Amino acid sequence: MSDWKPDRTYDGASGEIRWTAFGREDGDPVVLLHGTPFSSYVWRHVGAALASRHRVYVWDMPGYGTSEKSAGQDVSLAAQGRAFADLLDHWGLADPHVVAHDFGGAVALRAHLLHGAGYRRLALVDPVALAPWGSPFFRLVNESAEVFEQLPENLHRALVREYITTTGGPGLHPATLDALVEPWLGEDGRPAFYRQIAQADQRYTDEVQGRYGEIAIPVLVCWGTADAWIPVAKGHELAAAIPGARLHLIEGAGHLVQEDAPAELTAALMGFLDGPDA
């Protein structure tokens, strides 16, 4: 999977987590959270740009990317929220900036609202945060994961590849698509792909959705207008639910804004994180 390999480890309750940090040693810390079925790889371009001003932390959630994938592993949103809060303690970060995409948005929100994780600022990029969520394909696999796990490797590869191409927007470079698919292949990756979908449950966002009005830190909501997984209307709804939140729409970008419009997303994030009231 290219040369993007988080080179440090943390032994968490849900398995070994791979992570890394880079950028200015004296810069304000910013933590980047990926979504599903992705990994920290999606932040490689935006993270590199933010590193000119910040100390950037990235991690692969348990069950994703280069982190541990194992039978019986708890990779639910509940487990990931706890894992993130624990990881912040391990890093010694009391109030970092946090930027979270997709499923990572729910992880960041749960860690903040349920586990007391403190953030200086929070940017949510096309997050999973409001009911209902989950595409028809996602719901089908959720209900029949044990059947899909029996697919031959070549059909499984094709399924994952085609699924990722449905995010909307201009489409992915073939090498990027290969890198996003690779962690889900092989003896560990194939069952891990279906495991994370099987454990997805809307109740984990239902538990915090009614508390978004309690968020008292600056929040930026970024959304690709061509997101085919979560409609842009959810961006307007989420921004309205969080006091003082600002909404930034990125025209023509799909769900993977980091890949579709990295320069515009980076500019929006830098303006937010480095604003005069930061």
PDB file of C-alpha atoms in Angstrom:
ATOM      1  CA  MET A   1       0.000   0.000   0.000  1.00  0.00           C
ATOM      2  CA  SER A   2       2.413   2.662  -1.305  1.00  0.00           C
ATOM      3  CA  ASP A   3       4.917   3.880   1.272  1.00  0.00           C
ATOM      4  CA  TRP A   4       2.341   5.272   3.729  1.00  0.00           C
ATOM      5  CA  LYS A   5       2.868   3.150   6.831  1.00  0.00           C
ATOM      6  CA  PRO A   6       2.301   4.639  10.298  1.00  0.00           C
ATOM      7  CA  ASP A   7       5.472   3.568  12.093  1.00  0.00           C
ATOM      8  CA  ARG A   8       4.524   3.669  15.789  1.00  0.00           C
ATOM      9  CA  THR A   9       2.298   1.418  17.871  1.00  0.00           C
ATOM     10  CA  TYR A  10      -0.071   1.652  20.806  1.00  0.00           C
ATOM     11  CA  ASP A  11      -1.605  -1.401  22.460  1.00  0.00           C
ATOM     12  CA  GLY A  12      -5.245  -0.488  22.892  1.00  0.00           C
ATOM     13  CA  ALA A  13      -8.188  -2.404  24.307  1.00  0.00           C
ATOM     14  CA  SER A  14      -9.329  -3.348  20.785  1.00  0.00           C
ATOM     15  CA  GLY A  15      -5.896  -4.306  19.497  1.00  0.00           C
ATOM     16  CA  GLU A  16      -2.653  -2.753  18.335  1.00  0.00           C
ATOM     17  CA  ILE A  17      -3.045   0.704  16.802  1.00  0.00           C
ATOM     18  CA  ARG A  18      -0.555   2.000  14.247  1.00  0.00           C
ATOM     19  CA  TRP A  19       0.037   5.743  14.290  1.00  0.00           C
ATOM     20  CA  THR A  20       2.583   8.401  13.488  1.00  0.00           C
ATOM     21  CA  ALA A  21       3.255  12.102  14.021  1.00  0.00           C
ATOM     22  CA  PHE A  22       5.066  14.581  11.802  1.00  0.00           C
ATOM     23  CA  GLY A  23       5.423  18.286  11.127  1.00  0.00           C
ATOM     24  CA  ARG A  24       6.574  21.159  13.300  1.00  0.00           C
ATOM     25  CA  GLU A  25       7.633  20.048  16.759  1.00  0.00           C
ATOM     26  CA  ASP A  26       6.494  23.412  18.144  1.00  0.00           C
ATOM     27  CA  GLY A  27       3.280  23.546  16.145  1.00  0.00           C
ATOM     28  CA  ASP A  28      -0.194  23.267  17.628  1.00  0.00           C
ATOM     29  CA  PRO A  29      -1.205  19.588  17.506  1.00  0.00           C
ATOM     30  CA  VAL A  30      -3.891  18.496  15.063  1.00  0.00           C
ATOM     31  CA  VAL A  31      -5.238  14.931  14.966  1.00  0.00           C
ATOM     32  CA  LEU A  32      -6.729  13.511  11.757  1.00  0.00           C
ATOM     33  CA  LEU A  33      -9.353  10.737  11.907  1.00  0.00           C
ATOM     34  CA  HIS A  34     -10.257   8.610   8.899  1.00  0.00           C
ATOM     35  CA  GLY A  35     -13.558   6.933   8.082  1.00  0.00           C
ATOM     36  CA  THR A  36     -14.718   3.617   6.701  1.00  0.00           C
ATOM     37  CA  PRO A  37     -13.645   1.697   4.671  1.00  0.00           C
ATOM     38  CA  PHE A  38     -10.542   3.865   4.621  1.00  0.00           C
ATOM     39  CA  SER A  39      -7.418   4.505   6.703  1.00  0.00           C
ATOM     40  CA  SER A  40      -5.041   7.334   7.582  1.00  0.00           C
ATOM     41  CA  TYR A  41      -3.790   7.050   3.989  1.00  0.00           C
ATOM     42  CA  VAL A  42      -6.574   9.407   2.876  1.00  0.00           C
ATOM     43  CA  TRP A  43      -4.956  12.208   4.913  1.00  0.00           C
ATOM     44  CA  ARG A  44      -1.499  11.972   3.301  1.00  0.00           C
ATOM     45  CA  HIS A  45      -1.836  15.125   1.162  1.00  0.00           C
ATOM     46  CA  VAL A  46      -3.815  17.299   3.575  1.00  0.00           C
ATOM     47  CA  GLY A  47      -1.638  16.141   6.493  1.00  0.00           C
ATOM     48  CA  ALA A  48       1.542  17.085   4.649  1.00  0.00           C
ATOM     49  CA  ALA A  49       0.189  20.583   4.022  1.00  0.00           C
ATOM     50  CA  LEU A  50      -0.966  21.065   7.625  1.00  0.00           C
ATOM     51  CA  ALA A  51       2.459  19.912   8.840  1.00  0.00           C
ATOM     52  CA  SER A  52       3.988  23.197   7.664  1.00  0.00           C
ATOM     53  CA  ARG A  53       2.269  24.880  10.623  1.00  0.00           C
ATOM     54  CA  HIS A  54       1.180  22.071  12.936  1.00  0.00           C
ATOM     55  CA  ARG A  55       2.281  18.870  14.619  1.00  0.00           C
ATOM     56  CA  VAL A  56       0.115  16.340  12.794  1.00  0.00           C
ATOM     57  CA  TYR A  57      -1.031  13.042  14.340  1.00  0.00           C
ATOM     58  CA  VAL A  58      -2.633  10.278  12.271  1.00  0.00           C
ATOM     59  CA  TRP A  59      -3.745   6.776  13.228  1.00  0.00           C
ATOM     60  CA  ASP A  60      -5.366   3.720  11.740  1.00  0.00           C
ATOM     61  CA  MET A  61      -8.313   2.648  13.857  1.00  0.00           C
ATOM     62  CA  PRO A  62      -8.292  -0.929  15.181  1.00  0.00           C
ATOM     63  CA  GLY A  63      -9.447  -3.167  12.353  1.00  0.00           C
ATOM     64  CA  TYR A  64      -8.413  -0.683   9.648  1.00  0.00           C
ATOM     65  CA  GLY A  65      -5.380   0.091   7.517  1.00  0.00           C
ATOM     66  CA  THR A  66      -2.164  -1.160   9.073  1.00  0.00           C
ATOM     67  CA  SER A  67      -3.594  -1.623  12.580  1.00  0.00           C
ATOM     68  CA  GLU A  68      -4.470  -5.012  14.050  1.00  0.00           C
ATOM     69  CA  LYS A  69      -7.223  -7.012  12.392  1.00  0.00           C
ATOM     70  CA  SER A  70      -8.281 -10.139  14.287  1.00  0.00           C
ATOM     71  CA  ALA A  71     -11.213 -12.507  14.752  1.00  0.00           C
ATOM     72  CA  GLY A  72     -13.659 -11.406  17.422  1.00  0.00           C
ATOM     73  CA  GLN A  73     -12.228  -7.889  17.484  1.00  0.00           C
ATOM     74  CA  ASP A  74     -14.500  -5.078  18.693  1.00  0.00           C
ATOM     75  CA  VAL A  75     -14.339  -2.413  15.992  1.00  0.00           C
ATOM     76  CA  SER A  76     -17.695  -0.771  16.737  1.00  0.00           C
ATOM     77  CA  LEU A  77     -18.139   2.977  17.030  1.00  0.00           C
ATOM     78  CA  ALA A  78     -18.325   2.530  20.794  1.00  0.00           C
ATOM     79  CA  ALA A  79     -14.925   0.814  20.862  1.00  0.00           C
ATOM     80  CA  GLN A  80     -13.367   3.354  18.486  1.00  0.00           C
ATOM     81  CA  GLY A  81     -14.567   6.288  20.602  1.00  0.00           C
ATOM     82  CA  ARG A  82     -12.933   4.799  23.668  1.00  0.00           C
ATOM     83  CA  ALA A  83      -9.789   3.976  21.690  1.00  0.00           C
ATOM     84  CA  PHE A  84      -9.458   7.572  20.529  1.00  0.00           C
ATOM     85  CA  ALA A  85      -9.896   8.984  24.039  1.00  0.00           C
ATOM     86  CA  ASP A  86      -7.248   6.533  25.304  1.00  0.00           C
ATOM     87  CA  LEU A  87      -4.895   7.412  22.464  1.00  0.00           C
ATOM     88  CA  LEU A  88      -5.139  11.125  23.233  1.00  0.00           C
ATOM     89  CA  ASP A  89      -4.131  10.327  26.816  1.00  0.00           C
ATOM     90  CA  HIS A  90      -1.231   8.219  25.534  1.00  0.00           C
ATOM     91  CA  TRP A  91      -0.057  11.111  23.380  1.00  0.00           C
ATOM     92  CA  GLY A  92      -0.483  13.566  26.253  1.00  0.00           C
ATOM     93  CA  LEU A  93      -2.741  15.818  24.167  1.00  0.00           C
ATOM     94  CA  ALA A  94      -5.229  17.675  26.345  1.00  0.00           C
ATOM     95  CA  ASP A  95      -6.875  19.980  23.778  1.00  0.00           C
ATOM     96  CA  PRO A  96      -5.665  19.306  20.235  1.00  0.00           C
ATOM     97  CA  HIS A  97      -7.345  20.423  17.068  1.00  0.00           C
ATOM     98  CA  VAL A  98      -9.294  17.477  15.636  1.00  0.00           C
ATOM     99  CA  VAL A  99     -10.250  16.893  12.010  1.00  0.00           C
ATOM    100  CA  ALA A 100     -12.522  13.887  11.421  1.00  0.00           C
ATOM    101  CA  HIS A 101     -13.967  12.345   8.268  1.00  0.00           C
ATOM    102  CA  ASP A 102     -16.955  10.031   7.774  1.00  0.00           C
ATOM    103  CA  PHE A 103     -17.117   7.352  10.526  1.00  0.00           C
ATOM    104  CA  GLY A 104     -14.251   9.213  12.228  1.00  0.00           C
ATOM    105  CA  GLY A 105     -16.649  12.095  12.815  1.00  0.00           C
ATOM    106  CA  ALA A 106     -18.830   9.863  14.963  1.00  0.00           C
ATOM    107  CA  VAL A 107     -15.710   8.591  16.758  1.00  0.00           C
ATOM    108  CA  ALA A 108     -14.574  12.132  17.561  1.00  0.00           C
ATOM    109  CA  LEU A 109     -18.059  13.196  18.673  1.00  0.00           C
ATOM    110  CA  ARG A 110     -18.454  10.168  20.952  1.00  0.00           C
ATOM    111  CA  ALA A 111     -15.000  10.663  22.490  1.00  0.00           C
ATOM    112  CA  HIS A 112     -15.808  14.316  23.185  1.00  0.00           C
ATOM    113  CA  LEU A 113     -19.375  13.939  24.462  1.00  0.00           C
ATOM    114  CA  LEU A 114     -19.173  10.573  26.229  1.00  0.00           C
ATOM    115  CA  HIS A 115     -15.529  10.151  27.249  1.00  0.00           C
ATOM    116  CA  GLY A 116     -14.489  13.693  28.112  1.00  0.00           C
ATOM    117  CA  ALA A 117     -11.930  14.139  25.331  1.00  0.00           C
ATOM    118  CA  GLY A 118     -11.123  17.837  25.052  1.00  0.00           C
ATOM    119  CA  TYR A 119     -10.553  19.561  21.718  1.00  0.00           C
ATOM    120  CA  ARG A 120      -9.483  23.079  20.896  1.00  0.00           C
ATOM    121  CA  ARG A 121     -11.342  23.064  17.604  1.00  0.00           C
ATOM    122  CA  LEU A 122     -13.251  20.381  15.701  1.00  0.00           C
ATOM    123  CA  ALA A 123     -13.591  20.099  11.937  1.00  0.00           C
ATOM    124  CA  LEU A 124     -16.031  17.482  10.621  1.00  0.00           C
ATOM    125  CA  VAL A 125     -15.645  16.416   6.989  1.00  0.00           C
ATOM    126  CA  ASP A 126     -18.693  14.634   5.505  1.00  0.00           C
ATOM    127  CA  PRO A 127     -19.163  12.862   8.862  1.00  0.00           C
ATOM    128  CA  VAL A 128     -21.413  10.019   9.901  1.00  0.00           C
ATOM    129  CA  ALA A 129     -23.315  11.927  12.575  1.00  0.00           C
ATOM    130  CA  LEU A 130     -27.050  12.039  11.866  1.00  0.00           C
ATOM    131  CA  ALA A 131     -29.661   9.335  11.437  1.00  0.00           C
ATOM    132  CA  PRO A 132     -30.444   7.672   9.167  1.00  0.00           C
ATOM    133  CA  TRP A 133     -27.138   6.521   7.701  1.00  0.00           C
ATOM    134  CA  GLY A 134     -25.848   3.578   5.704  1.00  0.00           C
ATOM    135  CA  SER A 135     -26.257   2.957   1.979  1.00  0.00           C
ATOM    136  CA  PRO A 136     -28.460   0.080   0.717  1.00  0.00           C
ATOM    137  CA  PHE A 137     -25.263  -1.905   0.044  1.00  0.00           C
ATOM    138  CA  PHE A 138     -23.967  -1.170   3.547  1.00  0.00           C
ATOM    139  CA  ARG A 139     -27.227  -2.339   5.103  1.00  0.00           C
ATOM    140  CA  LEU A 140     -27.277  -5.496   2.973  1.00  0.00           C
ATOM    141  CA  VAL A 141     -23.770  -6.487   4.079  1.00  0.00           C
ATOM    142  CA  ASN A 142     -24.557  -5.530   7.677  1.00  0.00           C
ATOM    143  CA  GLU A 143     -27.406  -8.040   7.682  1.00  0.00           C
ATOM    144  CA  SER A 144     -25.544 -10.813   5.826  1.00  0.00           C
ATOM    145  CA  ALA A 145     -21.861 -10.355   6.640  1.00  0.00           C
ATOM    146  CA  GLU A 146     -21.266 -14.071   7.191  1.00  0.00           C
ATOM    147  CA  VAL A 147     -22.490 -14.789   3.654  1.00  0.00           C
ATOM    148  CA  PHE A 148     -20.307 -12.141   2.021  1.00  0.00           C
ATOM    149  CA  GLU A 149     -17.257 -13.431   3.912  1.00  0.00           C
ATOM    150  CA  GLN A 150     -17.482 -16.602   1.817  1.00  0.00           C
ATOM    151  CA  LEU A 151     -16.846 -14.779  -1.462  1.00  0.00           C
ATOM    152  CA  PRO A 152     -13.743 -15.916  -3.373  1.00  0.00           C
ATOM    153  CA  GLU A 153     -10.854 -13.482  -3.126  1.00  0.00           C
ATOM    154  CA  ASN A 154     -11.226 -12.186  -6.685  1.00  0.00           C
ATOM    155  CA  LEU A 155     -14.926 -11.416  -6.238  1.00  0.00           C
ATOM    156  CA  HIS A 156     -14.269  -9.847  -2.841  1.00  0.00           C
ATOM    157  CA  ARG A 157     -11.589  -7.603  -4.346  1.00  0.00           C
ATOM    158  CA  ALA A 158     -13.977  -6.519  -7.098  1.00  0.00           C
ATOM    159  CA  LEU A 159     -16.747  -5.826  -4.565  1.00  0.00           C
ATOM    160  CA  VAL A 160     -14.557  -3.628  -2.356  1.00  0.00           C
ATOM    161  CA  ARG A 161     -13.139  -1.840  -5.384  1.00  0.00           C
ATOM    162  CA  GLU A 162     -16.542  -1.090  -6.876  1.00  0.00           C
ATOM    163  CA  TYR A 163     -17.954  -0.032  -3.520  1.00  0.00           C
ATOM    164  CA  ILE A 164     -15.222   2.558  -2.990  1.00  0.00           C
ATOM    165  CA  THR A 165     -15.773   3.981  -6.472  1.00  0.00           C
ATOM    166  CA  THR A 166     -19.341   4.974  -5.556  1.00  0.00           C
ATOM    167  CA  THR A 167     -18.325   7.900  -3.297  1.00  0.00           C
ATOM    168  CA  GLY A 168     -19.240  10.491  -5.948  1.00  0.00           C
ATOM    169  CA  GLY A 169     -17.211  13.375  -7.301  1.00  0.00           C
ATOM    170  CA  PRO A 170     -14.634  13.223 -10.092  1.00  0.00           C
ATOM    171  CA  GLY A 171     -13.382   9.714  -9.261  1.00  0.00           C
ATOM    172  CA  LEU A 172     -10.176   8.267  -7.858  1.00  0.00           C
ATOM    173  CA  HIS A 173      -6.781   7.794  -9.454  1.00  0.00           C
ATOM    174  CA  PRO A 174      -6.256   4.043 -10.075  1.00  0.00           C
ATOM    175  CA  ALA A 175      -3.206   3.956  -7.778  1.00  0.00           C
ATOM    176  CA  THR A 176      -5.190   5.619  -4.993  1.00  0.00           C
ATOM    177  CA  LEU A 177      -8.018   3.139  -5.430  1.00  0.00           C
ATOM    178  CA  ASP A 178      -5.532   0.252  -5.242  1.00  0.00           C
ATOM    179  CA  ALA A 179      -4.108   1.648  -2.000  1.00  0.00           C
ATOM    180  CA  LEU A 180      -7.560   1.990  -0.446  1.00  0.00           C
ATOM    181  CA  VAL A 181      -8.541  -1.558  -1.391  1.00  0.00           C
ATOM    182  CA  GLU A 182      -5.304  -3.306  -0.367  1.00  0.00           C
ATOM    183  CA  PRO A 183      -5.822  -3.361   3.447  1.00  0.00           C
ATOM    184  CA  TRP A 184      -9.048  -5.330   2.935  1.00  0.00           C
ATOM    185  CA  LEU A 185      -7.426  -8.192   1.018  1.00  0.00           C
ATOM    186  CA  GLY A 186      -5.921 -11.452   2.201  1.00  0.00           C
ATOM    187  CA  GLU A 187      -6.437 -13.691   5.200  1.00  0.00           C
ATOM    188  CA  ASP A 188      -6.784 -10.842   7.704  1.00  0.00           C
ATOM    189  CA  GLY A 189      -8.172  -8.085   5.516  1.00  0.00           C
ATOM    190  CA  ARG A 190     -11.132  -9.860   3.946  1.00  0.00           C
ATOM    191  CA  PRO A 191     -12.927 -10.829   7.186  1.00  0.00           C
ATOM    192  CA  ALA A 192     -12.004  -7.440   8.670  1.00  0.00           C
ATOM    193  CA  PHE A 193     -13.895  -5.650   5.878  1.00  0.00           C
ATOM    194  CA  TYR A 194     -17.123  -7.474   6.680  1.00  0.00           C
ATOM    195  CA  ARG A 195     -16.511  -7.347  10.435  1.00  0.00           C
ATOM    196  CA  GLN A 196     -16.493  -3.550  10.527  1.00  0.00           C
ATOM    197  CA  ILE A 197     -19.729  -3.371   8.539  1.00  0.00           C
ATOM    198  CA  ALA A 198     -21.399  -6.069  10.649  1.00  0.00           C
ATOM    199  CA  GLN A 199     -20.669  -4.079  13.811  1.00  0.00           C
ATOM    200  CA  ALA A 200     -21.932  -0.772  12.427  1.00  0.00           C
ATOM    201  CA  ASP A 201     -25.031   0.263  14.338  1.00  0.00           C
ATOM    202  CA  GLN A 202     -26.925   3.538  14.173  1.00  0.00           C
ATOM    203  CA  ARG A 203     -27.553   3.413  17.918  1.00  0.00           C
ATOM    204  CA  TYR A 204     -23.997   4.624  18.436  1.00  0.00           C
ATOM    205  CA  THR A 205     -24.807   7.947  16.773  1.00  0.00           C
ATOM    206  CA  ASP A 206     -28.310   8.008  18.263  1.00  0.00           C
ATOM    207  CA  GLU A 207     -26.633   8.045  21.689  1.00  0.00           C
ATOM    208  CA  VAL A 208     -24.945  11.386  20.978  1.00  0.00           C
ATOM    209  CA  GLN A 209     -27.065  13.067  18.313  1.00  0.00           C
ATOM    210  CA  GLY A 210     -29.331  14.702  20.876  1.00  0.00           C
ATOM    211  CA  ARG A 211     -26.303  16.205  22.636  1.00  0.00           C
ATOM    212  CA  TYR A 212     -24.787  18.170  19.759  1.00  0.00           C
ATOM    213  CA  GLY A 213     -26.252  21.327  21.268  1.00  0.00           C
ATOM    214  CA  GLU A 214     -23.843  20.871  24.200  1.00  0.00           C
ATOM    215  CA  ILE A 215     -20.741  21.299  22.035  1.00  0.00           C
ATOM    216  CA  ALA A 216     -19.084  24.525  23.144  1.00  0.00           C
ATOM    217  CA  ILE A 217     -15.952  24.651  20.987  1.00  0.00           C
ATOM    218  CA  PRO A 218     -15.515  26.120  17.496  1.00  0.00           C
ATOM    219  CA  VAL A 219     -16.770  23.660  14.867  1.00  0.00           C
ATOM    220  CA  LEU A 220     -16.376  23.671  11.095  1.00  0.00           C
ATOM    221  CA  VAL A 221     -18.492  21.346   8.963  1.00  0.00           C
ATOM    222  CA  CYS A 222     -17.052  20.685   5.491  1.00  0.00           C
ATOM    223  CA  TRP A 223     -19.086  18.863   2.859  1.00  0.00           C
ATOM    224  CA  GLY A 224     -18.613  17.807  -0.740  1.00  0.00           C
ATOM    225  CA  THR A 225     -21.663  18.826  -2.734  1.00  0.00           C
ATOM    226  CA  ALA A 226     -21.392  15.672  -4.883  1.00  0.00           C
ATOM    227  CA  ASP A 227     -21.179  13.267  -1.925  1.00  0.00           C
ATOM    228  CA  ALA A 228     -23.024  10.149  -3.087  1.00  0.00           C
ATOM    229  CA  TRP A 229     -22.884   8.425   0.321  1.00  0.00           C
ATOM    230  CA  ILE A 230     -24.193  11.141   2.650  1.00  0.00           C
ATOM    231  CA  PRO A 231     -26.204  13.931   0.974  1.00  0.00           C
ATOM    232  CA  VAL A 232     -25.128  17.530   1.435  1.00  0.00           C
ATOM    233  CA  ALA A 233     -28.460  18.235   3.150  1.00  0.00           C
ATOM    234  CA  LYS A 234     -27.000  16.417   6.169  1.00  0.00           C
ATOM    235  CA  GLY A 235     -24.230  19.021   6.280  1.00  0.00           C
ATOM    236  CA  HIS A 236     -26.760  21.819   6.606  1.00  0.00           C
ATOM    237  CA  GLU A 237     -28.645  19.838   9.266  1.00  0.00           C
ATOM    238  CA  LEU A 238     -25.522  19.103  11.289  1.00  0.00           C
ATOM    239  CA  ALA A 239     -24.217  22.675  11.183  1.00  0.00           C
ATOM    240  CA  ALA A 240     -27.604  23.887  12.425  1.00  0.00           C
ATOM    241  CA  ALA A 241     -27.520  21.389  15.324  1.00  0.00           C
ATOM    242  CA  ILE A 242     -24.147  22.554  16.715  1.00  0.00           C
ATOM    243  CA  PRO A 243     -24.102  26.034  18.275  1.00  0.00           C
ATOM    244  CA  GLY A 244     -22.005  28.441  16.222  1.00  0.00           C
ATOM    245  CA  ALA A 245     -20.879  25.816  13.703  1.00  0.00           C
ATOM    246  CA  ARG A 246     -19.855  27.049  10.261  1.00  0.00           C
ATOM    247  CA  LEU A 247     -20.612  25.131   7.071  1.00  0.00           C
ATOM    248  CA  HIS A 248     -18.159  25.105   4.161  1.00  0.00           C
ATOM    249  CA  LEU A 249     -19.357  23.449   0.960  1.00  0.00           C
ATOM    250  CA  ILE A 250     -16.820  22.133  -1.543  1.00  0.00           C
ATOM    251  CA  GLU A 251     -18.358  22.185  -4.987  1.00  0.00           C
ATOM    252  CA  GLY A 252     -18.078  19.031  -7.065  1.00  0.00           C
ATOM    253  CA  ALA A 253     -16.305  16.977  -4.397  1.00  0.00           C
ATOM    254  CA  GLY A 254     -17.668  13.596  -3.429  1.00  0.00           C
ATOM    255  CA  HIS A 255     -17.513  11.816  -0.088  1.00  0.00           C
ATOM    256  CA  LEU A 256     -13.720  11.529  -0.259  1.00  0.00           C
ATOM    257  CA  VAL A 257     -13.096  15.272  -0.231  1.00  0.00           C
ATOM    258  CA  GLN A 258      -9.437  14.673   0.693  1.00  0.00           C
ATOM    259  CA  GLU A 259      -8.918  12.978  -2.673  1.00  0.00           C
ATOM    260  CA  ASP A 260     -11.322  15.036  -4.806  1.00  0.00           C
ATOM    261  CA  ALA A 261     -10.381  18.552  -3.646  1.00  0.00           C
ATOM    262  CA  PRO A 262      -7.342  18.405  -1.322  1.00  0.00           C
ATOM    263  CA  ALA A 263      -6.260  21.995  -1.966  1.00  0.00           C
ATOM    264  CA  GLU A 264      -9.655  23.504  -1.193  1.00  0.00           C
ATOM    265  CA  LEU A 265     -10.128  21.325   1.864  1.00  0.00           C
ATOM    266  CA  THR A 266      -6.653  22.230   3.133  1.00  0.00           C
ATOM    267  CA  ALA A 267      -7.343  25.933   2.664  1.00  0.00           C
ATOM    268  CA  ALA A 268     -10.624  25.665   4.573  1.00  0.00           C
ATOM    269  CA  LEU A 269      -8.967  23.740   7.403  1.00  0.00           C
ATOM    270  CA  MET A 270      -6.009  26.117   7.682  1.00  0.00           C
ATOM    271  CA  GLY A 271      -8.325  29.119   7.751  1.00  0.00           C
ATOM    272  CA  PHE A 272     -10.321  27.482  10.524  1.00  0.00           C
ATOM    273  CA  LEU A 273      -7.464  26.097  12.631  1.00  0.00           C
ATOM    274  CA  ASP A 274      -5.293  29.202  12.345  1.00  0.00           C
ATOM    275  CA  GLY A 275      -8.029  31.802  12.555  1.00  0.00           C
ATOM    276  CA  PRO A 276      -7.538  34.979  14.630  1.00  0.00           C
ATOM    277  CA  ASP A 277      -9.607  33.647  17.532  1.00  0.00           C
ATOM    278  CA  ALA A 278      -7.766  30.296  17.650  1.00  0.00           C
TER     279      ALA A 278
END
